[in-house]
Short mmCIF file of N, CA and C in Angstrom, two decimals:
data_model
loop_
_atom_site.label_atom_id
_atom_site.label_comp_id
_atom_site.label_asym_id
_atom_site.label_seq_id
_atom_site.Cartn_x
_atom_site.Cartn_y
_atom_site.Cartn_z
N UNK A 1 -4.19 11.89 28.64
CA UNK A 1 -4.94 11.40 27.50
C UNK A 1 -3.94 11.04 26.39
N UNK A 2 -3.98 9.82 25.87
CA UNK A 2 -3.03 9.41 24.84
C UNK A 2 -3.25 10.17 23.54
N UNK A 3 -2.17 10.35 22.81
CA UNK A 3 -2.26 10.98 21.49
C UNK A 3 -2.83 10.00 20.49
N UNK A 4 -3.43 10.52 19.47
CA UNK A 4 -3.95 9.67 18.41
C UNK A 4 -2.80 9.35 17.48
N UNK A 5 -2.50 8.08 17.31
CA UNK A 5 -1.38 7.68 16.46
C UNK A 5 -1.82 7.45 15.03
N UNK A 6 -2.88 6.76 14.86
CA UNK A 6 -3.22 6.37 13.49
C UNK A 6 -4.60 6.81 13.09
N UNK A 7 -4.71 7.45 11.99
CA UNK A 7 -6.00 7.67 11.36
C UNK A 7 -5.85 7.05 9.99
N UNK A 8 -6.36 5.86 9.85
CA UNK A 8 -6.16 5.11 8.62
C UNK A 8 -7.50 5.03 7.92
N UNK A 9 -7.61 5.74 6.84
CA UNK A 9 -8.85 5.76 6.10
C UNK A 9 -8.79 4.67 5.05
N UNK A 10 -9.62 3.68 5.21
CA UNK A 10 -9.59 2.54 4.32
C UNK A 10 -11.00 2.27 3.83
N UNK A 11 -11.25 2.52 2.58
CA UNK A 11 -12.54 2.22 2.03
C UNK A 11 -12.56 0.73 1.71
N UNK A 12 -12.98 -0.07 2.68
CA UNK A 12 -12.96 -1.51 2.54
C UNK A 12 -13.82 -1.91 1.35
N UNK A 13 -13.21 -2.70 0.52
CA UNK A 13 -13.93 -3.22 -0.63
C UNK A 13 -13.86 -2.35 -1.86
N UNK A 14 -13.35 -1.14 -1.77
CA UNK A 14 -13.30 -0.29 -2.95
C UNK A 14 -11.91 0.29 -3.11
N UNK A 15 -11.36 0.15 -4.29
CA UNK A 15 -10.07 0.73 -4.62
C UNK A 15 -10.29 1.71 -5.77
N UNK A 16 -11.36 2.49 -5.66
CA UNK A 16 -11.82 3.32 -6.76
C UNK A 16 -10.82 4.39 -7.17
N UNK A 17 -10.28 5.13 -6.23
CA UNK A 17 -9.50 6.29 -6.64
C UNK A 17 -8.02 6.12 -6.37
N UNK A 18 -7.51 4.95 -6.66
CA UNK A 18 -6.08 4.73 -6.53
C UNK A 18 -5.39 5.55 -7.61
N UNK A 19 -4.09 5.78 -7.50
CA UNK A 19 -3.41 6.62 -8.46
C UNK A 19 -3.40 6.02 -9.85
N UNK A 20 -3.31 6.91 -10.81
CA UNK A 20 -3.20 6.47 -12.18
C UNK A 20 -1.71 6.40 -12.49
N UNK A 21 -1.19 5.21 -12.64
CA UNK A 21 0.22 4.99 -12.89
C UNK A 21 0.37 4.13 -14.13
N UNK A 22 1.48 4.29 -14.81
CA UNK A 22 1.75 3.39 -15.93
C UNK A 22 2.04 2.02 -15.36
N UNK A 23 1.57 0.97 -16.01
CA UNK A 23 1.83 -0.36 -15.48
C UNK A 23 1.28 -1.44 -16.38
N UNK A 24 1.47 -2.66 -15.96
CA UNK A 24 0.99 -3.80 -16.72
C UNK A 24 -0.16 -4.44 -15.98
N UNK A 25 -0.84 -5.36 -16.63
CA UNK A 25 -1.99 -6.01 -16.02
C UNK A 25 -1.53 -6.93 -14.90
N UNK A 26 -2.24 -6.92 -13.81
CA UNK A 26 -1.98 -7.80 -12.68
C UNK A 26 -3.22 -8.59 -12.38
N UNK A 27 -3.08 -9.69 -11.66
CA UNK A 27 -4.25 -10.49 -11.33
C UNK A 27 -5.18 -9.75 -10.39
N UNK A 28 -6.41 -10.20 -10.32
CA UNK A 28 -7.40 -9.61 -9.43
C UNK A 28 -7.15 -10.10 -8.01
N UNK A 29 -7.09 -9.18 -7.07
CA UNK A 29 -6.90 -9.51 -5.66
C UNK A 29 -8.25 -9.91 -5.06
N UNK A 30 -8.28 -11.03 -4.35
CA UNK A 30 -9.50 -11.46 -3.67
C UNK A 30 -9.53 -10.97 -2.23
N UNK A 31 -8.36 -10.99 -1.55
CA UNK A 31 -8.33 -10.59 -0.14
C UNK A 31 -6.93 -10.16 0.28
N UNK A 32 -6.90 -9.21 1.19
CA UNK A 32 -5.67 -8.76 1.83
C UNK A 32 -5.70 -9.13 3.31
N UNK A 33 -4.54 -9.47 3.84
CA UNK A 33 -4.32 -9.47 5.28
C UNK A 33 -3.15 -8.55 5.50
N UNK A 34 -3.37 -7.44 6.19
CA UNK A 34 -2.34 -6.43 6.41
C UNK A 34 -1.93 -6.42 7.88
N UNK A 35 -0.63 -6.32 8.11
CA UNK A 35 -0.09 -6.17 9.46
C UNK A 35 0.93 -5.04 9.38
N UNK A 36 0.62 -3.90 10.00
CA UNK A 36 1.51 -2.75 9.94
C UNK A 36 1.89 -2.32 11.35
N UNK A 37 3.13 -1.89 11.51
CA UNK A 37 3.63 -1.41 12.80
C UNK A 37 4.26 -0.05 12.58
N UNK A 38 4.02 0.85 13.53
CA UNK A 38 4.51 2.21 13.42
C UNK A 38 5.45 2.54 14.57
N UNK A 39 6.47 3.32 14.25
CA UNK A 39 7.40 3.85 15.26
C UNK A 39 7.47 5.36 15.03
N UNK A 40 6.50 6.11 15.57
CA UNK A 40 6.47 7.55 15.32
C UNK A 40 7.74 8.28 15.76
N UNK A 41 8.34 7.85 16.87
CA UNK A 41 9.56 8.53 17.34
C UNK A 41 10.68 8.40 16.31
N UNK A 42 10.72 7.29 15.58
CA UNK A 42 11.73 7.07 14.55
C UNK A 42 11.22 7.47 13.16
N UNK A 43 9.95 7.88 13.08
CA UNK A 43 9.31 8.29 11.82
C UNK A 43 9.31 7.17 10.78
N UNK A 44 9.10 5.92 11.23
CA UNK A 44 9.12 4.79 10.31
C UNK A 44 7.91 3.89 10.50
N UNK A 45 7.72 3.02 9.54
CA UNK A 45 6.70 1.98 9.59
C UNK A 45 7.28 0.73 8.96
N UNK A 46 6.68 -0.39 9.28
CA UNK A 46 6.97 -1.63 8.56
C UNK A 46 5.64 -2.34 8.37
N UNK A 47 5.53 -3.06 7.29
CA UNK A 47 4.28 -3.74 7.00
C UNK A 47 4.50 -5.07 6.34
N UNK A 48 3.48 -5.89 6.45
CA UNK A 48 3.46 -7.16 5.72
C UNK A 48 2.06 -7.30 5.14
N UNK A 49 2.00 -7.53 3.85
CA UNK A 49 0.74 -7.75 3.16
C UNK A 49 0.73 -9.17 2.62
N UNK A 50 -0.25 -9.95 3.05
CA UNK A 50 -0.47 -11.27 2.48
C UNK A 50 -1.67 -11.12 1.56
N UNK A 51 -1.47 -11.44 0.30
CA UNK A 51 -2.47 -11.19 -0.73
C UNK A 51 -2.91 -12.53 -1.31
N UNK A 52 -4.23 -12.74 -1.35
CA UNK A 52 -4.79 -13.91 -2.03
C UNK A 52 -5.44 -13.42 -3.31
N UNK A 53 -5.20 -14.15 -4.39
CA UNK A 53 -5.71 -13.76 -5.69
C UNK A 53 -6.98 -14.51 -6.03
N UNK A 54 -7.80 -13.91 -6.87
CA UNK A 54 -9.00 -14.55 -7.39
C UNK A 54 -8.54 -15.70 -8.28
N UNK A 55 -8.90 -16.95 -7.94
CA UNK A 55 -8.40 -18.09 -8.73
C UNK A 55 -8.90 -18.10 -10.16
N UNK A 56 -9.98 -17.41 -10.45
CA UNK A 56 -10.53 -17.39 -11.81
C UNK A 56 -9.87 -16.33 -12.69
N UNK A 57 -9.13 -15.41 -12.09
CA UNK A 57 -8.53 -14.31 -12.85
C UNK A 57 -7.22 -14.74 -13.50
N UNK A 58 -6.92 -14.17 -14.64
CA UNK A 58 -5.68 -14.46 -15.35
C UNK A 58 -4.49 -13.84 -14.62
N UNK A 59 -3.38 -14.54 -14.63
CA UNK A 59 -2.18 -14.04 -13.96
C UNK A 59 -1.13 -13.59 -14.96
N UNK A 60 -0.83 -14.38 -15.96
CA UNK A 60 0.21 -14.05 -16.92
C UNK A 60 1.58 -14.46 -16.40
N UNK A 61 2.63 -13.89 -16.97
CA UNK A 61 4.00 -14.25 -16.60
C UNK A 61 4.53 -13.48 -15.40
N UNK A 62 3.85 -12.38 -15.05
CA UNK A 62 4.32 -11.59 -13.91
C UNK A 62 3.15 -10.92 -13.20
N UNK A 63 3.44 -10.49 -12.00
CA UNK A 63 2.48 -9.76 -11.16
C UNK A 63 3.09 -8.40 -10.90
N UNK A 64 2.30 -7.34 -11.07
CA UNK A 64 2.80 -6.00 -10.83
C UNK A 64 1.95 -5.33 -9.76
N UNK A 65 2.63 -4.71 -8.80
CA UNK A 65 1.92 -3.92 -7.79
C UNK A 65 2.68 -2.62 -7.59
N UNK A 66 2.08 -1.73 -6.80
CA UNK A 66 2.65 -0.41 -6.57
C UNK A 66 2.69 -0.12 -5.09
N UNK A 67 3.76 0.57 -4.66
CA UNK A 67 3.91 1.07 -3.29
C UNK A 67 4.32 2.53 -3.37
N UNK A 68 4.12 3.25 -2.30
CA UNK A 68 4.58 4.62 -2.21
C UNK A 68 6.10 4.66 -2.42
N UNK A 69 6.59 5.70 -3.05
CA UNK A 69 8.00 5.82 -3.37
C UNK A 69 8.93 5.88 -2.17
N UNK A 70 8.43 6.22 -0.99
CA UNK A 70 9.27 6.28 0.20
C UNK A 70 9.36 4.93 0.93
N UNK A 71 8.62 3.93 0.43
CA UNK A 71 8.66 2.59 1.03
C UNK A 71 9.58 1.69 0.22
N UNK A 72 10.21 0.74 0.90
CA UNK A 72 11.10 -0.23 0.26
C UNK A 72 10.57 -1.64 0.48
N UNK A 73 10.73 -2.48 -0.52
CA UNK A 73 10.36 -3.89 -0.39
C UNK A 73 11.50 -4.61 0.32
N UNK A 74 11.18 -5.28 1.42
CA UNK A 74 12.18 -6.02 2.18
C UNK A 74 12.27 -7.47 1.74
N UNK A 75 11.14 -8.08 1.42
CA UNK A 75 11.13 -9.47 0.94
C UNK A 75 9.81 -9.77 0.26
N UNK A 76 9.85 -10.80 -0.61
CA UNK A 76 8.66 -11.25 -1.32
C UNK A 76 8.65 -12.78 -1.30
N UNK A 77 7.48 -13.34 -0.96
CA UNK A 77 7.28 -14.79 -1.00
C UNK A 77 6.10 -15.09 -1.92
N UNK A 78 6.28 -16.05 -2.83
CA UNK A 78 5.19 -16.54 -3.66
C UNK A 78 4.86 -17.93 -3.14
N UNK A 79 3.66 -18.09 -2.62
CA UNK A 79 3.25 -19.37 -2.02
C UNK A 79 4.31 -19.88 -1.05
N UNK A 80 4.90 -18.97 -0.27
CA UNK A 80 5.89 -19.32 0.74
C UNK A 80 7.31 -19.46 0.25
N UNK A 81 7.56 -19.31 -1.05
CA UNK A 81 8.90 -19.45 -1.62
C UNK A 81 9.48 -18.06 -1.90
N UNK A 82 10.69 -17.76 -1.37
CA UNK A 82 11.29 -16.44 -1.60
C UNK A 82 11.57 -16.18 -3.08
N UNK A 83 11.38 -14.95 -3.49
CA UNK A 83 11.69 -14.53 -4.86
C UNK A 83 12.18 -13.09 -4.81
N UNK A 84 12.89 -12.70 -5.85
CA UNK A 84 13.42 -11.34 -5.93
C UNK A 84 12.65 -10.59 -7.01
N UNK A 85 11.95 -9.52 -6.64
CA UNK A 85 11.20 -8.75 -7.64
C UNK A 85 12.11 -7.76 -8.35
N UNK A 86 11.63 -7.23 -9.47
CA UNK A 86 12.29 -6.08 -10.08
C UNK A 86 11.50 -4.85 -9.67
N UNK A 87 12.19 -3.74 -9.51
CA UNK A 87 11.55 -2.50 -9.07
C UNK A 87 12.01 -1.35 -9.93
N UNK A 88 11.12 -0.38 -10.06
CA UNK A 88 11.49 0.86 -10.76
C UNK A 88 10.59 1.98 -10.26
N UNK A 89 11.09 3.22 -10.30
CA UNK A 89 10.24 4.34 -9.91
C UNK A 89 9.24 4.66 -11.02
N UNK A 90 8.06 5.11 -10.63
CA UNK A 90 7.02 5.49 -11.57
C UNK A 90 6.47 6.83 -11.09
N UNK A 91 6.39 7.80 -11.98
CA UNK A 91 5.85 9.11 -11.62
C UNK A 91 4.34 9.11 -11.74
N UNK A 92 3.68 9.81 -10.84
CA UNK A 92 2.23 9.98 -10.93
C UNK A 92 1.92 10.83 -12.14
N UNK A 93 0.88 10.46 -12.84
CA UNK A 93 0.57 11.08 -14.12
C UNK A 93 0.31 12.59 -14.02
N UNK A 94 -0.32 13.04 -12.93
CA UNK A 94 -0.72 14.44 -12.86
C UNK A 94 0.19 15.30 -12.00
N UNK A 95 1.18 14.71 -11.35
CA UNK A 95 2.09 15.49 -10.50
C UNK A 95 3.44 14.78 -10.52
N UNK A 96 4.35 15.27 -11.31
CA UNK A 96 5.62 14.58 -11.50
C UNK A 96 6.59 14.74 -10.34
N UNK A 97 6.18 15.43 -9.28
CA UNK A 97 7.02 15.50 -8.08
C UNK A 97 6.76 14.29 -7.18
N UNK A 98 5.75 13.51 -7.48
CA UNK A 98 5.39 12.36 -6.65
C UNK A 98 5.79 11.07 -7.35
N UNK A 99 6.46 10.21 -6.61
CA UNK A 99 6.98 8.99 -7.19
C UNK A 99 6.43 7.78 -6.46
N UNK A 100 6.03 6.78 -7.22
CA UNK A 100 5.63 5.49 -6.66
C UNK A 100 6.72 4.48 -7.00
N UNK A 101 6.58 3.31 -6.44
CA UNK A 101 7.51 2.21 -6.72
C UNK A 101 6.70 1.11 -7.40
N UNK A 102 7.09 0.75 -8.62
CA UNK A 102 6.45 -0.34 -9.34
C UNK A 102 7.25 -1.61 -9.07
N UNK A 103 6.59 -2.63 -8.57
CA UNK A 103 7.23 -3.89 -8.22
C UNK A 103 6.68 -4.97 -9.14
N UNK A 104 7.55 -5.64 -9.89
CA UNK A 104 7.14 -6.70 -10.79
C UNK A 104 7.76 -8.01 -10.33
N UNK A 105 6.90 -9.01 -10.20
CA UNK A 105 7.32 -10.31 -9.68
C UNK A 105 7.06 -11.34 -10.77
N UNK A 106 8.10 -12.01 -11.22
CA UNK A 106 7.97 -13.04 -12.25
C UNK A 106 7.36 -14.29 -11.65
N UNK A 107 6.32 -14.82 -12.31
CA UNK A 107 5.69 -16.06 -11.85
C UNK A 107 5.71 -17.13 -12.95
N UNK A 108 6.25 -16.80 -14.11
CA UNK A 108 6.42 -17.78 -15.18
C UNK A 108 5.16 -18.49 -15.60
N UNK A 109 4.02 -17.83 -15.56
CA UNK A 109 2.76 -18.43 -15.97
C UNK A 109 2.08 -19.26 -14.89
N UNK A 110 2.74 -19.44 -13.74
CA UNK A 110 2.12 -20.18 -12.64
C UNK A 110 0.97 -19.37 -12.05
N UNK A 111 0.07 -20.02 -11.34
CA UNK A 111 -1.04 -19.34 -10.67
C UNK A 111 -0.79 -19.36 -9.17
N UNK A 112 -0.11 -18.35 -8.65
CA UNK A 112 0.14 -18.35 -7.20
C UNK A 112 -1.16 -18.18 -6.43
N UNK A 113 -1.24 -18.84 -5.29
CA UNK A 113 -2.40 -18.68 -4.41
C UNK A 113 -2.21 -17.49 -3.49
N UNK A 114 -0.96 -17.26 -3.09
CA UNK A 114 -0.72 -16.12 -2.19
C UNK A 114 0.61 -15.47 -2.50
N UNK A 115 0.67 -14.22 -2.12
CA UNK A 115 1.88 -13.42 -2.28
C UNK A 115 2.06 -12.67 -0.97
N UNK A 116 3.25 -12.74 -0.38
CA UNK A 116 3.54 -12.03 0.86
C UNK A 116 4.62 -11.01 0.57
N UNK A 117 4.33 -9.75 0.85
CA UNK A 117 5.29 -8.67 0.63
C UNK A 117 5.56 -7.99 1.96
N UNK A 118 6.82 -8.02 2.40
CA UNK A 118 7.24 -7.26 3.59
C UNK A 118 7.88 -5.97 3.08
N UNK A 119 7.52 -4.86 3.72
CA UNK A 119 8.01 -3.56 3.26
C UNK A 119 8.20 -2.64 4.45
N UNK A 120 8.96 -1.57 4.25
CA UNK A 120 9.21 -0.63 5.35
C UNK A 120 9.61 0.73 4.77
N UNK A 121 9.61 1.72 5.64
CA UNK A 121 10.03 3.06 5.23
C UNK A 121 9.38 4.12 6.08
N UNK A 122 9.34 5.32 5.53
CA UNK A 122 8.76 6.45 6.25
C UNK A 122 7.97 7.30 5.27
N UNK A 123 7.14 8.17 5.80
CA UNK A 123 6.44 9.15 5.00
C UNK A 123 6.80 10.52 5.55
N UNK A 124 7.39 11.34 4.71
CA UNK A 124 7.76 12.69 5.13
C UNK A 124 6.57 13.61 4.94
N UNK A 125 6.35 14.47 5.92
CA UNK A 125 5.22 15.39 5.90
C UNK A 125 5.28 16.30 4.68
N UNK A 126 4.14 16.42 4.01
CA UNK A 126 4.04 17.33 2.87
C UNK A 126 3.93 18.76 3.38
N UNK A 127 4.52 19.66 2.66
CA UNK A 127 4.45 21.07 3.02
C UNK A 127 3.36 21.81 2.24
N UNK A 128 2.69 21.10 1.34
CA UNK A 128 1.65 21.76 0.55
C UNK A 128 0.27 21.45 1.11
N UNK A 129 -0.65 22.32 0.84
CA UNK A 129 -2.03 22.21 1.34
C UNK A 129 -2.04 22.02 2.85
N UNK A 130 -2.91 21.19 3.36
CA UNK A 130 -2.96 21.00 4.81
C UNK A 130 -2.39 19.64 5.17
N UNK A 131 -1.78 19.50 6.36
CA UNK A 131 -1.18 18.23 6.75
C UNK A 131 -2.18 17.06 6.72
N UNK A 132 -3.45 17.34 6.96
CA UNK A 132 -4.42 16.24 6.97
C UNK A 132 -4.68 15.68 5.58
N UNK A 133 -4.26 16.38 4.53
CA UNK A 133 -4.44 15.88 3.17
C UNK A 133 -3.38 14.88 2.76
N UNK A 134 -2.35 14.71 3.55
CA UNK A 134 -1.21 13.91 3.14
C UNK A 134 -0.82 12.92 4.22
N UNK A 135 -0.06 11.92 3.83
CA UNK A 135 0.39 10.93 4.79
C UNK A 135 1.66 11.42 5.47
N UNK A 136 1.81 10.99 6.74
CA UNK A 136 3.03 11.34 7.46
C UNK A 136 3.20 10.39 8.64
N UNK A 137 4.45 10.22 9.04
CA UNK A 137 4.79 9.52 10.28
C UNK A 137 5.82 10.40 10.95
N UNK A 138 5.49 10.91 12.12
CA UNK A 138 6.44 11.73 12.88
C UNK A 138 6.11 11.64 14.36
N UNK A 139 6.86 12.37 15.17
CA UNK A 139 6.70 12.26 16.63
C UNK A 139 5.30 12.60 17.12
N UNK A 140 4.52 13.33 16.30
CA UNK A 140 3.16 13.68 16.72
C UNK A 140 2.17 12.56 16.39
N UNK A 141 2.59 11.57 15.59
CA UNK A 141 1.70 10.46 15.27
C UNK A 141 1.81 10.03 13.82
N UNK A 142 0.75 9.39 13.34
CA UNK A 142 0.72 8.81 12.01
C UNK A 142 -0.60 9.20 11.34
N UNK A 143 -0.53 9.57 10.08
CA UNK A 143 -1.74 9.80 9.30
C UNK A 143 -1.55 9.08 7.98
N UNK A 144 -2.40 8.13 7.68
CA UNK A 144 -2.37 7.40 6.42
C UNK A 144 -3.76 7.44 5.81
N UNK A 145 -3.83 7.32 4.52
CA UNK A 145 -5.10 7.22 3.85
C UNK A 145 -4.96 6.24 2.70
N UNK A 146 -6.04 5.72 2.18
CA UNK A 146 -5.99 4.70 1.14
C UNK A 146 -6.69 5.14 -0.13
N UNK A 147 -6.52 6.38 -0.50
CA UNK A 147 -7.07 6.84 -1.76
C UNK A 147 -6.12 7.87 -2.33
N UNK A 148 -6.33 8.25 -3.58
CA UNK A 148 -5.40 9.16 -4.22
C UNK A 148 -4.06 8.49 -4.41
N UNK A 149 -2.99 9.12 -3.98
CA UNK A 149 -1.65 8.58 -4.19
C UNK A 149 -1.14 7.85 -2.96
N UNK A 150 -2.01 7.41 -2.10
CA UNK A 150 -1.65 6.90 -0.78
C UNK A 150 -1.40 5.39 -0.78
N UNK A 151 -0.28 4.99 -1.28
CA UNK A 151 0.04 3.58 -1.44
C UNK A 151 0.80 3.05 -0.23
N UNK A 152 0.14 2.97 0.91
CA UNK A 152 0.82 2.47 2.11
C UNK A 152 0.74 0.96 2.24
N UNK A 153 0.11 0.29 1.29
CA UNK A 153 0.12 -1.16 1.16
C UNK A 153 0.13 -1.46 -0.34
N UNK A 154 0.57 -2.65 -0.77
CA UNK A 154 0.67 -2.94 -2.20
C UNK A 154 -0.70 -2.88 -2.89
N UNK A 155 -0.75 -2.18 -4.00
CA UNK A 155 -1.97 -2.00 -4.79
C UNK A 155 -1.75 -2.63 -6.16
N UNK A 156 -2.73 -3.38 -6.64
CA UNK A 156 -2.58 -4.18 -7.85
C UNK A 156 -3.43 -3.69 -9.01
N UNK A 157 -3.78 -2.42 -9.05
CA UNK A 157 -4.57 -1.90 -10.16
C UNK A 157 -3.66 -1.28 -11.21
N UNK A 158 -3.75 -1.72 -12.45
CA UNK A 158 -3.00 -1.07 -13.52
C UNK A 158 -3.60 0.29 -13.85
N UNK A 159 -2.89 1.05 -14.66
CA UNK A 159 -3.30 2.40 -15.01
C UNK A 159 -4.72 2.41 -15.57
N UNK A 160 -5.53 3.31 -15.05
CA UNK A 160 -6.90 3.56 -15.51
C UNK A 160 -7.79 2.33 -15.49
N UNK A 161 -7.46 1.37 -14.66
CA UNK A 161 -8.28 0.15 -14.57
C UNK A 161 -9.56 0.43 -13.81
N UNK A 162 -10.60 -0.32 -14.15
CA UNK A 162 -11.83 -0.24 -13.37
C UNK A 162 -11.56 -0.80 -11.99
N UNK A 163 -12.24 -0.26 -11.00
CA UNK A 163 -12.09 -0.78 -9.65
C UNK A 163 -12.86 -2.09 -9.50
N UNK A 164 -12.64 -2.76 -8.39
CA UNK A 164 -13.36 -3.99 -8.09
C UNK A 164 -13.37 -4.20 -6.58
N UNK A 165 -14.29 -5.02 -6.10
CA UNK A 165 -14.38 -5.28 -4.67
C UNK A 165 -13.23 -6.14 -4.19
N UNK A 166 -12.70 -5.81 -3.02
CA UNK A 166 -11.61 -6.57 -2.40
C UNK A 166 -11.94 -6.70 -0.92
N UNK A 167 -11.74 -7.89 -0.37
CA UNK A 167 -11.90 -8.10 1.07
C UNK A 167 -10.61 -7.75 1.80
N UNK A 168 -10.74 -7.06 2.91
CA UNK A 168 -9.63 -6.88 3.84
C UNK A 168 -9.98 -7.77 5.02
N UNK A 169 -9.51 -9.02 4.94
CA UNK A 169 -9.90 -10.02 5.94
C UNK A 169 -9.42 -9.65 7.33
N UNK A 170 -8.24 -9.08 7.40
CA UNK A 170 -7.71 -8.69 8.70
C UNK A 170 -6.77 -7.51 8.50
N UNK A 171 -6.91 -6.52 9.33
CA UNK A 171 -5.97 -5.40 9.35
C UNK A 171 -5.50 -5.26 10.79
N UNK A 172 -4.22 -5.45 11.02
CA UNK A 172 -3.64 -5.30 12.36
C UNK A 172 -2.76 -4.07 12.35
N UNK A 173 -2.98 -3.17 13.29
CA UNK A 173 -2.18 -1.96 13.43
C UNK A 173 -1.48 -2.03 14.78
N UNK A 174 -0.16 -2.00 14.78
CA UNK A 174 0.64 -2.07 16.01
C UNK A 174 1.20 -0.69 16.32
N UNK A 175 0.95 -0.24 17.55
CA UNK A 175 1.34 1.10 17.97
C UNK A 175 2.21 1.03 19.21
N UNK A 176 3.11 2.01 19.39
CA UNK A 176 3.86 2.05 20.64
C UNK A 176 2.94 2.41 21.81
N UNK A 177 3.36 2.06 23.00
CA UNK A 177 2.61 2.37 24.21
C UNK A 177 2.35 3.88 24.28
N UNK A 178 1.16 4.23 24.71
CA UNK A 178 0.81 5.64 24.86
C UNK A 178 0.11 6.23 23.65
N UNK A 179 0.00 5.46 22.57
CA UNK A 179 -0.69 5.94 21.38
C UNK A 179 -2.01 5.20 21.25
N UNK A 180 -2.95 5.83 20.57
CA UNK A 180 -4.27 5.22 20.33
C UNK A 180 -4.49 5.15 18.83
N UNK A 181 -4.94 4.00 18.34
CA UNK A 181 -5.23 3.86 16.93
C UNK A 181 -6.66 4.23 16.62
N UNK A 182 -6.87 4.92 15.52
CA UNK A 182 -8.21 5.24 15.02
C UNK A 182 -8.27 4.70 13.61
N UNK A 183 -9.19 3.79 13.36
CA UNK A 183 -9.30 3.12 12.07
C UNK A 183 -10.71 3.36 11.54
N UNK A 184 -10.80 3.98 10.37
CA UNK A 184 -12.11 4.30 9.78
C UNK A 184 -12.24 3.56 8.49
#
């Protein structure tokens, strides 16, 4: 019987309880296309998020998103054109032992139609509370969640922002042979 590799809890359409982080205003996301691949034996993941923005929403001079602090941005494309973002660590407001990565992408007032972010990294198992409460990638499998501080894909909500509906048009999860994905 294959081991369960992925339990990815994704409340499609709701980003209600994302972390409260300091940040600037970002445009409203209309849809995500996520493609993530896991290598549990190496304790790593890689992902690509293609993000389409609501054309009616204001963009401003830059776009800011957040990723988990253990993930790194590998590349960023704005409407297919490579760009270099600025990054800085951001501490979670209620637990200063947890760090996110704030990524700011200059768009110079343009209205991008899409943003593609390639990222990679690992999640180290938390030793507090129960393992099911936290994200991890290890030889026993993968556990990810999309609420609380679980930024396993780019999130575009500024601090204390109201949530809004977002489409996840496609989510592809790639697993090594012998693993089974569970997506809720």
